[in-house]
Tab-separated table of C-alpha atoms in Angstrom:
chain	number	residue	atom	x	y	z
U	22	MET	CA	-0.118	0.125	-0.104
U	23	THR	CA	1.458	3.567	-0.791
U	24	VAL	CA	1.709	6.378	1.282
U	25	ASN	CA	-1.615	8.062	-0.679
U	26	ASP	CA	-3.765	4.798	0.233
U	27	ASP	CA	-2.690	4.843	3.851
U	28	SER	CA	-3.590	8.539	4.429
U	29	PHE	CA	-6.952	8.091	2.254
U	30	THR	CA	-7.519	4.852	4.527
U	31	ASN	CA	-6.796	6.836	7.115
U	32	TRP	CA	-8.995	9.727	6.561
U	33	MET	CA	-11.717	7.088	5.629
U	34	HIS	CA	-11.615	5.724	8.952
U	35	ARG	CA	-11.852	8.948	10.969
U	36	GLU	CA	-14.788	10.446	8.447
U	37	GLU	CA	-16.343	6.929	9.828
U	38	ILE	CA	-16.469	7.930	13.234
U	39	ALA	CA	-17.076	11.565	13.175
U	40	GLU	CA	-19.987	10.552	11.215
U	41	SER	CA	-21.035	8.526	14.473
U	42	MET	CA	-20.442	10.571	16.685
U	43	ILE	CA	-23.351	13.489	15.487
U	44	PRO	CA	-26.078	11.432	16.189
U	45	LEU	CA	-24.360	10.852	20.086
U	46	ILE	CA	-23.794	14.520	20.081
U	47	GLY	CA	-27.275	15.842	18.860
U	48	LYS	CA	-29.275	13.267	21.725
U	49	LEU	CA	-27.294	14.790	24.227
U	50	HIS	CA	-28.394	18.378	23.463
U	51	ARG	CA	-31.789	17.463	22.185
U	52	GLU	CA	-32.585	15.453	25.583
U	53	ARG	CA	-30.533	16.525	28.020
U	54	ASP	CA	-29.415	20.089	27.128
U	55	VAL	CA	-25.481	19.119	26.934
U	56	THR	CA	-23.417	21.112	24.283
U	57	VAL	CA	-20.472	19.050	23.612
U	58	LEU	CA	-17.372	21.376	22.875
U	59	LEU	CA	-14.028	21.149	21.793
U	60	HIS	CA	-11.308	23.503	23.081
U	61	SER	CA	-14.262	25.660	23.607
U	62	ARG	CA	-15.533	25.108	20.029
U	63	SER	CA	-19.485	23.161	20.129
U	64	LEU	CA	-19.161	20.457	17.968
U	65	VAL	CA	-23.418	20.584	17.647
U	66	ASN	CA	-25.111	20.922	14.497
U	67	LYS	CA	-21.906	20.565	12.581
U	68	SER	CA	-21.159	18.081	10.051
U	69	VAL	CA	-18.324	15.264	9.658
U	70	VAL	CA	-15.760	17.449	8.132
U	71	SER	CA	-16.612	20.265	10.077
U	72	ILE	CA	-15.841	17.996	13.509
U	73	LEU	CA	-12.769	16.593	11.959
U	74	LYS	CA	-11.081	20.032	10.811
U	75	THR	CA	-12.211	21.492	14.502
U	76	HIS	CA	-10.062	18.463	15.787
U	77	ARG	CA	-7.030	19.524	13.470
U	78	PHE	CA	-6.889	23.114	14.942
U	79	ALA	CA	-6.135	21.591	17.962
U	80	ARG	CA	-3.180	21.137	17.201
U	81	GLN	CA	-2.842	25.564	17.115
U	82	ILE	CA	-3.247	25.278	20.508
U	83	ALA	CA	-2.420	21.629	22.028
U	84	GLY	CA	0.989	21.630	19.753
U	85	GLU	CA	-0.446	18.698	17.939
U	86	GLU	CA	-3.458	17.106	16.210
U	87	LEU	CA	-6.461	15.469	18.071
U	88	SER	CA	-7.785	12.707	16.632
U	89	VAL	CA	-11.294	11.880	16.484
U	90	THR	CA	-10.078	8.298	17.828
U	91	GLU	CA	-8.916	9.544	21.371
U	92	THR	CA	-12.147	11.790	22.094
U	93	MET	CA	-14.613	8.839	20.726
U	94	PRO	CA	-14.671	6.962	23.789
U	95	PHE	CA	-15.220	10.209	26.040
U	96	LEU	CA	-18.238	10.699	24.187
U	97	GLN	CA	-19.291	7.193	24.385
U	98	ALA	CA	-18.827	7.556	28.089
U	99	LEU	CA	-21.242	10.735	27.958
U	100	THR	CA	-24.140	8.650	26.523
U	101	THR	CA	-24.281	6.214	29.659
U	102	LEU	CA	-24.269	9.401	32.333
U	103	ASP	CA	-27.246	10.330	33.732
U	104	LEU	CA	-26.287	14.126	32.650
U	105	GLY	CA	-28.014	17.608	33.297
U	106	PRO	CA	-28.046	20.666	31.484
U	107	SER	CA	-23.931	21.377	31.034
U	108	GLN	CA	-21.524	22.217	28.171
U	109	ILE	CA	-18.658	19.270	28.510
U	110	ASP	CA	-15.347	20.256	26.585
U	111	LEU	CA	-13.766	16.711	24.639
U	112	GLY	CA	-10.327	18.575	24.025
U	113	MET	CA	-10.178	18.931	27.656
U	114	LEU	CA	-11.284	15.039	28.607
U	115	ALA	CA	-8.673	14.064	26.348
U	116	ALA	CA	-6.086	16.596	27.923
U	117	THR	CA	-6.591	16.363	31.487
U	118	TYR	CA	-6.907	12.432	31.170
U	119	GLN	CA	-3.430	12.241	29.096
U	120	ALA	CA	-2.290	14.243	32.348
U	121	ASP	CA	-4.103	11.563	34.797
U	122	ASP	CA	-1.653	8.476	36.384
U	123	ARG	CA	-4.240	6.924	38.449
U	124	GLY	CA	-4.782	4.515	35.515
U	125	LEU	CA	-8.173	5.213	35.786
U	126	SER	CA	-10.215	4.230	32.450
U	127	VAL	CA	-11.709	6.299	30.001
U	128	ALA	CA	-15.555	5.675	31.910
U	129	GLU	CA	-14.470	6.429	35.390
U	130	PHE	CA	-12.438	9.362	34.322
U	131	THR	CA	-15.417	10.724	32.576
U	132	ALA	CA	-17.571	10.052	35.539
U	133	GLU	CA	-15.197	11.734	38.054
U	134	ALA	CA	-14.589	14.801	35.372
U	135	VAL	CA	-18.016	15.552	34.796
U	136	ALA	CA	-19.639	14.769	38.787
U	137	GLY	CA	-21.162	18.418	38.916
U	138	ALA	CA	-23.111	17.687	35.967
U	139	THR	CA	-24.838	14.289	37.163
U	140	GLY	CA	-27.203	12.874	39.494
U	141	ALA	CA	-28.036	14.863	42.325
U	142	ASN	CA	-25.409	17.875	41.508
U	143	LYS	CA	-27.225	18.145	38.051
U	144	ILE	CA	-28.847	21.018	37.235
U	145	GLU	CA	-32.448	21.153	36.472
U	146	ARG	CA	-33.996	21.988	32.659
U	147	ARG	CA	-35.483	25.130	32.571
U	148	GLU	CA	-37.876	26.494	30.583
U	149	SER	CA	-37.496	28.577	27.601
U	150	ARG	CA	-36.917	32.442	28.191
U	151	ASP	CA	-38.517	34.839	25.626
U	152	VAL	CA	-36.118	36.815	24.063
U	153	VAL	CA	-36.628	40.409	21.556
U	154	LEU	CA	-34.809	42.215	18.980
U	155	TYR	CA	-35.353	45.739	18.796
U	156	GLY	CA	-33.749	46.452	15.516
U	157	PHE	CA	-32.790	43.857	12.482
U	158	GLY	CA	-29.333	45.487	11.198
U	159	ARG	CA	-25.937	43.333	10.730
U	160	ILE	CA	-26.151	42.320	14.907
U	161	GLY	CA	-29.767	42.110	14.630
U	162	ARG	CA	-29.714	39.464	12.314
U	163	LEU	CA	-26.291	37.413	13.471
U	164	VAL	CA	-27.940	37.371	17.042
U	165	ALA	CA	-30.732	35.770	15.359
U	166	ARG	CA	-28.812	33.071	13.736
U	167	LEU	CA	-27.030	32.268	17.488
U	168	LEU	CA	-30.380	32.295	19.036
U	169	ILE	CA	-32.192	30.137	16.426
U	170	GLU	CA	-29.250	27.541	16.452
U	171	LYS	CA	-29.306	27.184	20.288
U	172	ALA	CA	-32.939	26.341	20.849
U	173	GLY	CA	-32.061	22.943	19.525
U	174	SER	CA	-32.783	21.931	23.126
U	175	GLY	CA	-35.916	23.813	24.143
U	176	ASN	CA	-35.425	24.936	26.802
U	177	GLY	CA	-32.912	27.872	26.371
U	178	LEU	CA	-33.801	31.433	24.597
U	179	ARG	CA	-36.138	31.393	22.410
U	180	LEU	CA	-36.849	34.070	19.971
U	181	ARG	CA	-40.107	35.505	19.707
U	182	ALA	CA	-40.341	38.758	17.988
U	183	ILE	CA	-38.339	41.329	16.268
U	184	VAL	CA	-39.486	44.770	16.274
U	185	VAL	CA	-38.604	47.081	13.029
U	186	ARG	CA	-40.294	50.248	11.347
U	187	GLY	CA	-41.828	49.565	8.606
U	188	GLY	CA	-40.196	49.173	4.978
U	189	GLY	CA	-43.182	49.088	2.670
U	190	ASP	CA	-43.771	46.188	0.413
U	191	GLN	CA	-42.751	42.405	1.166
U	192	ASP	CA	-40.877	44.038	3.776
U	193	ILE	CA	-41.180	41.235	5.704
U	194	VAL	CA	-39.757	38.893	2.740
U	195	LYS	CA	-37.059	40.882	2.412
U	196	ARG	CA	-36.296	41.063	5.842
U	197	ALA	CA	-36.066	37.196	5.764
U	198	SER	CA	-34.090	37.149	2.542
U	199	LEU	CA	-31.459	38.786	4.583
U	200	LEU	CA	-31.484	36.608	6.983
U	201	ARG	CA	-31.356	33.521	4.578
U	202	ARG	CA	-28.146	34.538	2.947
U	203	ASP	CA	-25.019	37.197	3.622
U	204	SER	CA	-22.367	38.297	2.056
U	205	ILE	CA	-20.163	37.463	4.920
U	206	HIS	CA	-21.142	34.935	6.743
U	207	GLY	CA	-22.834	33.015	4.025
U	208	GLN	CA	-26.155	31.181	3.960
U	209	PHE	CA	-27.982	30.334	6.955
U	210	HIS	CA	-28.135	26.836	8.133
U	211	GLY	CA	-31.440	25.799	8.345
U	212	THR	CA	-34.808	26.142	6.378
U	213	ILE	CA	-36.868	29.761	6.715
U	214	THR	CA	-40.530	30.366	5.411
U	215	VAL	CA	-42.483	33.528	5.379
U	216	ASP	CA	-45.966	33.975	6.618
U	217	GLU	CA	-47.062	37.338	5.799
U	218	ASP	CA	-50.792	37.056	6.565
U	219	SER	CA	-49.251	36.921	10.173
U	220	SER	CA	-46.389	38.473	9.963
U	221	THR	CA	-44.260	35.842	10.636
U	222	ILE	CA	-41.433	34.414	9.906
U	223	VAL	CA	-40.352	30.634	10.919
U	224	ALA	CA	-36.435	29.565	10.906
U	225	ASN	CA	-36.011	25.908	11.600
U	226	GLY	CA	-38.983	25.695	13.156
U	227	ASN	CA	-38.880	28.845	15.306
U	228	ALA	CA	-41.805	31.109	14.940
U	229	ILE	CA	-40.910	34.598	15.098
U	230	LYS	CA	-43.323	37.394	14.849
U	231	VAL	CA	-42.483	40.832	13.246
U	232	ILE	CA	-43.931	43.555	15.060
U	233	TYR	CA	-43.825	46.949	12.999
U	234	ALA	CA	-43.460	49.980	15.800
U	235	ASP	CA	-41.888	53.637	15.345
U	236	ASP	CA	-41.282	54.033	19.271
U	237	PRO	CA	-40.870	51.684	22.138
U	238	SER	CA	-44.076	53.090	23.457
U	239	HIS	CA	-45.855	51.648	21.013
U	240	VAL	CA	-45.751	47.875	21.545
U	241	ASP	CA	-47.305	45.584	24.308
U	242	TYR	CA	-45.853	42.881	24.191
U	243	THR	CA	-48.178	40.591	26.351
U	244	GLU	CA	-50.572	40.986	23.182
U	245	TYR	CA	-47.958	38.306	21.466
U	246	GLY	CA	-47.886	35.868	24.178
U	247	ILE	CA	-44.229	37.323	25.182
U	248	ARG	CA	-43.389	37.014	29.054
U	249	ASP	CA	-40.642	38.162	30.994
U	250	ALA	CA	-38.615	38.581	28.021
U	251	ILE	CA	-35.077	40.193	27.336
U	252	LEU	CA	-35.412	42.579	25.158
U	253	ILE	CA	-31.826	43.083	22.720
U	254	ASP	CA	-31.250	47.134	21.102
U	255	ASN	CA	-29.507	46.363	18.528
U	256	THR	CA	-29.894	49.630	17.088
U	257	GLY	CA	-27.788	52.105	19.130
U	258	LYS	CA	-30.634	54.808	19.337
U	259	TRP	CA	-30.581	55.160	23.060
U	260	ARG	CA	-27.730	54.365	24.896
U	261	ASP	CA	-28.104	56.088	28.496
U	262	ARG	CA	-30.958	54.721	31.269
U	263	GLU	CA	-33.358	57.105	30.540
U	264	GLY	CA	-33.821	56.107	26.971
U	265	LEU	CA	-33.473	52.586	27.226
U	266	SER	CA	-36.020	52.268	30.153
U	267	LYS	CA	-38.475	53.183	27.164
U	268	HIS	CA	-38.223	49.357	26.081
U	269	LEU	CA	-39.810	47.886	29.529
U	270	ARG	CA	-42.918	47.630	28.285
U	271	PRO	CA	-45.240	44.970	29.134
U	272	GLY	CA	-43.430	41.549	28.626
U	273	ILE	CA	-40.407	42.947	28.660
U	274	ASP	CA	-38.404	42.350	31.949
U	275	LYS	CA	-34.657	43.314	30.943
U	276	VAL	CA	-32.944	45.471	28.368
U	277	VAL	CA	-29.484	44.674	26.694
U	278	LEU	CA	-27.968	46.910	24.367
U	279	THR	CA	-25.344	45.678	21.969
U	280	ALA	CA	-23.459	49.390	22.133
U	281	PRO	CA	-21.579	51.000	24.542
U	282	GLY	CA	-23.843	52.100	27.700
U	283	LYS	CA	-23.334	55.946	28.786
U	284	GLY	CA	-24.084	56.969	32.241
U	285	ASP	CA	-24.692	54.372	34.727
U	286	VAL	CA	-25.424	52.113	32.085
U	287	PRO	CA	-22.760	49.048	32.966
U	288	ASN	CA	-21.064	47.787	30.259
U	289	ILE	CA	-20.827	44.018	30.303
U	290	VAL	CA	-17.643	41.791	28.831
U	291	HIS	CA	-18.647	38.542	29.310
U	292	GLY	CA	-15.604	36.171	30.470
U	293	VAL	CA	-14.610	39.370	32.732
U	294	ASN	CA	-17.276	41.112	34.403
U	295	HIS	CA	-20.358	39.483	33.525
U	296	ASP	CA	-20.435	37.893	37.666
U	297	THR	CA	-21.239	41.275	38.692
U	298	ILE	CA	-24.705	41.771	37.203
U	299	LYS	CA	-26.774	42.517	39.565
U	300	PRO	CA	-30.043	40.110	39.765
U	301	ASP	CA	-32.649	43.194	39.978
U	302	GLU	CA	-30.596	44.991	37.285
U	303	GLN	CA	-33.064	45.551	34.353
U	304	ILE	CA	-30.573	47.148	31.367
U	305	LEU	CA	-27.767	46.671	30.998
U	306	SER	CA	-24.666	47.271	27.878
U	307	CYS	CA	-22.000	44.842	26.043
U	308	ALA	CA	-20.023	47.365	25.262
U	309	SER	CA	-18.287	47.888	22.124
U	310	CYS	CA	-16.553	44.601	19.696
U	311	THR	CA	-12.928	46.524	20.347
U	312	THR	CA	-14.091	46.347	24.069
U	313	ASN	CA	-14.543	42.914	23.859
U	314	ALA	CA	-11.697	42.433	21.645
U	315	ILE	CA	-9.089	44.157	23.888
U	316	VAL	CA	-10.684	43.710	27.617
U	317	PRO	CA	-10.024	40.085	28.507
U	318	PRO	CA	-6.033	39.593	26.592
U	319	LEU	CA	-5.759	43.153	28.815
U	320	LYS	CA	-6.956	41.499	32.136
U	321	ALA	CA	-4.895	38.155	31.091
U	322	MET	CA	-1.884	39.940	30.692
U	323	ASP	CA	-2.478	42.405	33.747
U	324	ASP	CA	-3.362	39.245	36.137
U	325	GLU	CA	0.520	37.780	35.094
U	326	TYR	CA	2.793	40.870	34.243
U	327	GLY	CA	0.502	43.942	35.724
U	328	VAL	CA	0.292	46.564	33.144
U	329	LEU	CA	1.055	50.483	33.600
U	330	ARG	CA	-0.290	51.492	30.744
U	331	GLY	CA	-1.258	50.669	27.861
U	332	HIS	CA	-2.498	52.009	23.863
U	333	VAL	CA	-4.683	50.355	21.941
U	334	GLU	CA	-4.920	50.940	17.668
U	335	THR	CA	-7.613	49.517	16.037
U	336	VAL	CA	-7.648	48.365	12.027
U	337	HIS	CA	-11.288	48.266	11.773
U	338	SER	CA	-13.300	47.023	8.898
U	339	PHE	CA	-15.871	50.017	7.267
U	340	THR	CA	-19.578	49.359	8.814
U	341	ASN	CA	-23.364	51.047	7.642
U	342	ASP	CA	-22.096	54.141	9.315
U	343	GLN	CA	-20.083	55.305	6.772
U	344	ASN	CA	-20.434	56.107	2.737
U	345	LEU	CA	-20.239	53.639	-0.294
U	346	LEU	CA	-18.872	56.857	-1.937
U	347	ASP	CA	-18.409	59.994	-0.850
U	348	ASN	CA	-20.734	62.270	0.655
U	349	TYR	CA	-22.432	64.164	3.437
U	350	HIS	CA	-21.927	62.821	6.645
U	351	LYS	CA	-21.699	64.113	10.384
U	352	SER	CA	-18.350	63.196	10.611
U	353	GLU	CA	-16.303	64.670	8.240
U	354	ARG	CA	-13.720	61.293	7.789
U	355	ARG	CA	-16.389	59.194	7.744
U	356	GLY	CA	-18.382	60.987	4.838
U	357	ARG	CA	-15.504	59.406	2.450
U	358	SER	CA	-16.002	56.146	0.780
U	359	ALA	CA	-15.322	53.220	2.492
U	360	PRO	CA	-13.989	50.956	0.054
U	361	LEU	CA	-11.889	53.409	-1.110
U	362	ASN	CA	-9.675	54.737	1.682
U	363	MET	CA	-8.702	54.028	5.003
U	364	VAL	CA	-10.367	56.710	7.213
U	365	ILE	CA	-8.804	58.058	10.521
U	366	THR	CA	-11.582	57.939	13.099
U	367	GLU	CA	-12.467	57.496	17.080
U	368	THR	CA	-12.962	54.800	19.383
U	369	GLY	CA	-14.343	54.880	23.213
U	370	ALA	CA	-12.858	51.335	23.600
U	371	ALA	CA	-10.217	52.804	25.340
U	372	SER	CA	-12.593	54.960	27.688
U	373	ALA	CA	-14.746	52.210	28.174
U	374	VAL	CA	-12.333	49.653	29.534
U	375	ALA	CA	-12.371	51.755	32.859
U	376	LYS	CA	-16.381	50.377	33.097
U	377	ALA	CA	-15.341	46.379	32.531
U	378	LEU	CA	-12.083	46.466	34.405
U	379	PRO	CA	-12.327	48.739	37.224
U	380	ASP	CA	-9.511	47.606	38.919
U	381	LEU	CA	-7.373	48.179	36.318
U	382	GLN	CA	-4.968	51.472	37.389
U	383	ALA	CA	-3.188	52.069	34.158
U	384	LYS	CA	-4.329	54.486	32.040
U	385	ILE	CA	-5.475	52.906	28.251
U	386	THR	CA	-5.897	55.044	25.286
U	387	GLY	CA	-6.922	54.584	22.098
U	388	SER	CA	-7.256	55.260	18.202
U	389	SER	CA	-9.201	53.874	14.979
U	390	ILE	CA	-8.280	53.450	11.480
U	391	ARG	CA	-11.382	51.960	9.438
U	392	VAL	CA	-10.246	49.859	6.539
U	393	PRO	CA	-11.710	48.941	3.324
U	394	VAL	CA	-12.546	45.021	4.189
U	395	PRO	CA	-16.205	44.365	5.203
U	396	ASP	CA	-15.640	42.278	8.230
U	397	VAL	CA	-12.934	41.064	10.905
U	398	SER	CA	-10.231	43.629	12.165
U	399	ILE	CA	-7.655	43.559	14.186
U	400	ALA	CA	-6.792	45.602	17.357
U	401	ILE	CA	-2.800	46.391	18.165
U	402	LEU	CA	-2.499	46.700	22.043
U	403	ASN	CA	1.107	47.972	22.940
U	404	LEU	CA	1.666	47.439	27.263
U	405	GLN	CA	3.920	48.792	29.632
U	406	LEU	CA	4.321	45.590	31.701
U	407	ALA	CA	4.933	45.753	35.772
U	408	ARG	CA	7.749	43.356	35.382
U	409	GLU	CA	10.167	42.388	32.179
U	410	THR	CA	9.551	39.279	30.769
U	411	THR	CA	10.388	37.329	27.315
U	412	ARG	CA	8.326	36.129	24.148
U	413	GLU	CA	8.051	32.722	24.975
U	414	ASP	CA	6.850	33.200	28.335
U	415	VAL	CA	4.125	35.725	26.795
U	416	HIS	CA	3.973	33.716	23.840
U	417	ASP	CA	3.467	30.178	26.230
U	418	TYR	CA	1.290	31.979	28.833
U	419	LEU	CA	-1.306	33.432	26.685
U	420	ARG	CA	-1.591	29.595	24.500
U	421	ASN	CA	-2.379	28.299	27.923
U	422	VAL	CA	-4.881	31.203	28.737
U	423	SER	CA	-7.076	30.087	25.408
U	424	LEU	CA	-6.629	26.778	26.447
U	425	THR	CA	-7.457	26.122	29.998
U	426	SER	CA	-8.583	29.181	31.659
U	427	PRO	CA	-11.894	30.640	32.189
U	428	LEU	CA	-11.515	33.477	29.583
U	429	LYS	CA	-11.040	30.273	26.877
U	430	ARG	CA	-14.358	31.248	25.076
U	431	GLN	CA	-13.465	34.784	24.717
U	432	ILE	CA	-9.354	34.078	23.758
U	433	ASP	CA	-8.065	32.135	21.163
U	434	PHE	CA	-4.908	31.644	19.644
U	435	THR	CA	-3.351	31.306	15.948
U	436	THR	CA	-0.173	30.279	15.501
U	437	ALA	CA	-0.771	29.666	11.455
U	438	PRO	CA	2.320	32.068	9.744
U	439	ASP	CA	-0.030	33.227	6.741
U	440	ALA	CA	-3.068	33.987	8.945
U	441	VAL	CA	-4.505	37.184	7.388
U	442	SER	CA	-7.990	38.900	8.128
U	443	SER	CA	-10.454	36.372	6.434
U	444	ASP	CA	-9.403	33.668	7.963
U	445	PHE	CA	-10.968	34.817	11.355
U	446	ILE	CA	-15.054	35.278	9.551
U	447	GLY	CA	-16.770	33.437	11.424
U	448	SER	CA	-14.662	33.572	14.682
U	449	ARG	CA	-16.782	32.934	18.055
U	450	HIS	CA	-13.849	34.215	20.142
U	451	ALA	CA	-13.979	37.793	21.617
U	452	SER	CA	-10.405	38.309	19.776
U	453	ILE	CA	-7.948	35.874	18.307
U	454	VAL	CA	-4.087	36.313	19.610
U	455	ASP	CA	-1.441	36.359	16.663
U	456	ALA	CA	1.175	34.506	17.755
U	457	GLY	CA	3.525	35.495	14.913
U	458	ALA	CA	2.508	38.893	15.239
U	459	LEU	CA	3.823	38.863	19.060
U	460	LYS	CA	6.599	41.066	20.282
U	461	VAL	CA	7.988	41.351	23.835
U	462	GLU	CA	11.463	43.255	24.482
U	463	GLY	CA	11.923	43.661	28.651
U	464	ASP	CA	8.869	45.471	30.266
U	465	ASN	CA	7.203	46.041	26.527
U	466	ALA	CA	4.271	43.593	24.879
U	467	ILE	CA	2.522	44.448	21.839
U	468	LEU	CA	0.032	41.682	20.767
U	469	TYR	CA	-2.022	42.037	17.603
U	470	LEU	CA	-5.551	40.556	18.259
U	471	TRP	CA	-7.816	39.409	15.338
U	472	TYR	CA	-11.328	39.723	15.887
U	473	ASP	CA	-14.696	39.105	14.170
U	474	ASN	CA	-16.517	42.700	15.214
U	475	GLU	CA	-19.840	41.298	14.002
U	476	PHE	CA	-20.327	37.504	14.933
U	477	GLY	CA	-17.459	36.791	17.702
U	478	TYR	CA	-19.394	39.995	19.148
U	479	SER	CA	-22.535	38.629	18.773
U	480	CYS	CA	-21.317	35.211	20.345
U	481	GLN	CA	-20.246	37.599	23.537
U	482	VAL	CA	-23.793	39.086	23.073
U	483	VAL	CA	-25.620	35.948	23.554
U	484	ARG	CA	-23.602	34.897	26.068
U	485	VAL	CA	-24.301	38.226	28.301
U	486	VAL	CA	-27.830	36.943	27.723
U	487	GLN	CA	-27.577	33.459	28.609
U	488	HIS	CA	-26.101	34.492	31.804
U	489	VAL	CA	-28.761	37.218	32.610
U	490	SER	CA	-31.835	34.628	31.024
U	491	GLY	CA	-29.984	32.421	34.082
U	492	VAL	CA	-29.361	29.646	30.807
U	493	GLU	CA	-25.697	29.461	30.855
U	494	TYR	CA	-24.609	26.215	32.027
U	495	PRO	CA	-21.424	25.051	33.742
U	496	THR	CA	-18.393	23.904	31.738
U	497	TYR	CA	-16.668	20.429	32.767
U	498	PRO	CA	-14.047	19.498	33.327
U	499	SER	CA	-13.782	23.161	34.974
U	500	THR	CA	-9.386	22.832	35.129
U	501	ALA	CA	-7.009	21.225	34.194
U	502	VAL	CA	-5.273	18.907	36.182
């Protein structure tokens, strides 16, 4: 047998194993509210090739490829346990098992590692929580996709309605089409139908009412059977407590803003300060995409090395508030053609750091340049540290943070030497450390942080909503051995 034949036979064998994993993963998700992960990446509703690619990606984090032959025994062991709602990381199970020297079987080790989610310890499945989207632009549609994707168990977040201004003939058909197809993020995974008579979009069986209103005060959500809902305002029209309070109508319990909040509105970056949200807080902000990109690695660096001061330079993709061609704009530079120019602009991310990291003593400054790409940005974080270190030490530290720390859902890590912005379209992390671009000299460290400013940010928004709704479930194993 030739090397080529041997490689193909091996591929076919791994395909067969990955194919057999899909129904096990799906059943755990539907029947027990268990989300199976691999190094923080969900395997729910993934294809055979996606599962294999996710296993292969592990080499960039752990240093070597992870095989489905290694993870399948752990998945099989999970199906035999009395599991409650949880997230279980097969990559972490495999890594911690390899480091364990007690001679336990895979089944014994798995049962011990996820004991907090089994038997008397398990969390009971909660009732689904209604969600309303106010606005249906770039972030609104991506958040809708994520909510629909996560509705598989029927016990999580349930998108009940979208509120928009009337747009004329076939408005709902056009909005459904924008949800169905996206020039950057591709096709919607599933089916979408429209019932114009009832003003409803049905996506993967989820009936979503489209409500037309020009002002929040015109809507009574209880008329649509909506109760105790979380409303996500992705218009950015209101950013202070007084304005956002207009959303607290019958049927709405909490309001989440997808832009930096003003005044006393808490700015929340999931993974960093989401546990500071008060149970009775009704209005909060998810800050900006750039704030979400820089705050987790900034916290990680401050925790380990201390940060005395820093500057963030954001090279940001253009957005809808810019003009395609030169035209009037309230901001002088943003009036110039977005696809044809680099445009110097401001960023509020640096000032927003203080809200998310109040204990950080360092002064952080920031600026931004909009560039002619439609999605994915990079933040260059230049830090003066409290002690000297080496590039190798920071490299290994951030890699471990991305793999095993509480920030592993926020911080990703890539060693790909040829990585460019489009490679990170669809990333679910708040930011991705580019290992090859990292620079460290003495007490100065420069981090290059890629981030999908649309999809990665939307994932952070959904995580915050899951947390405040009580459907954010613990991850196992919780720590590395």
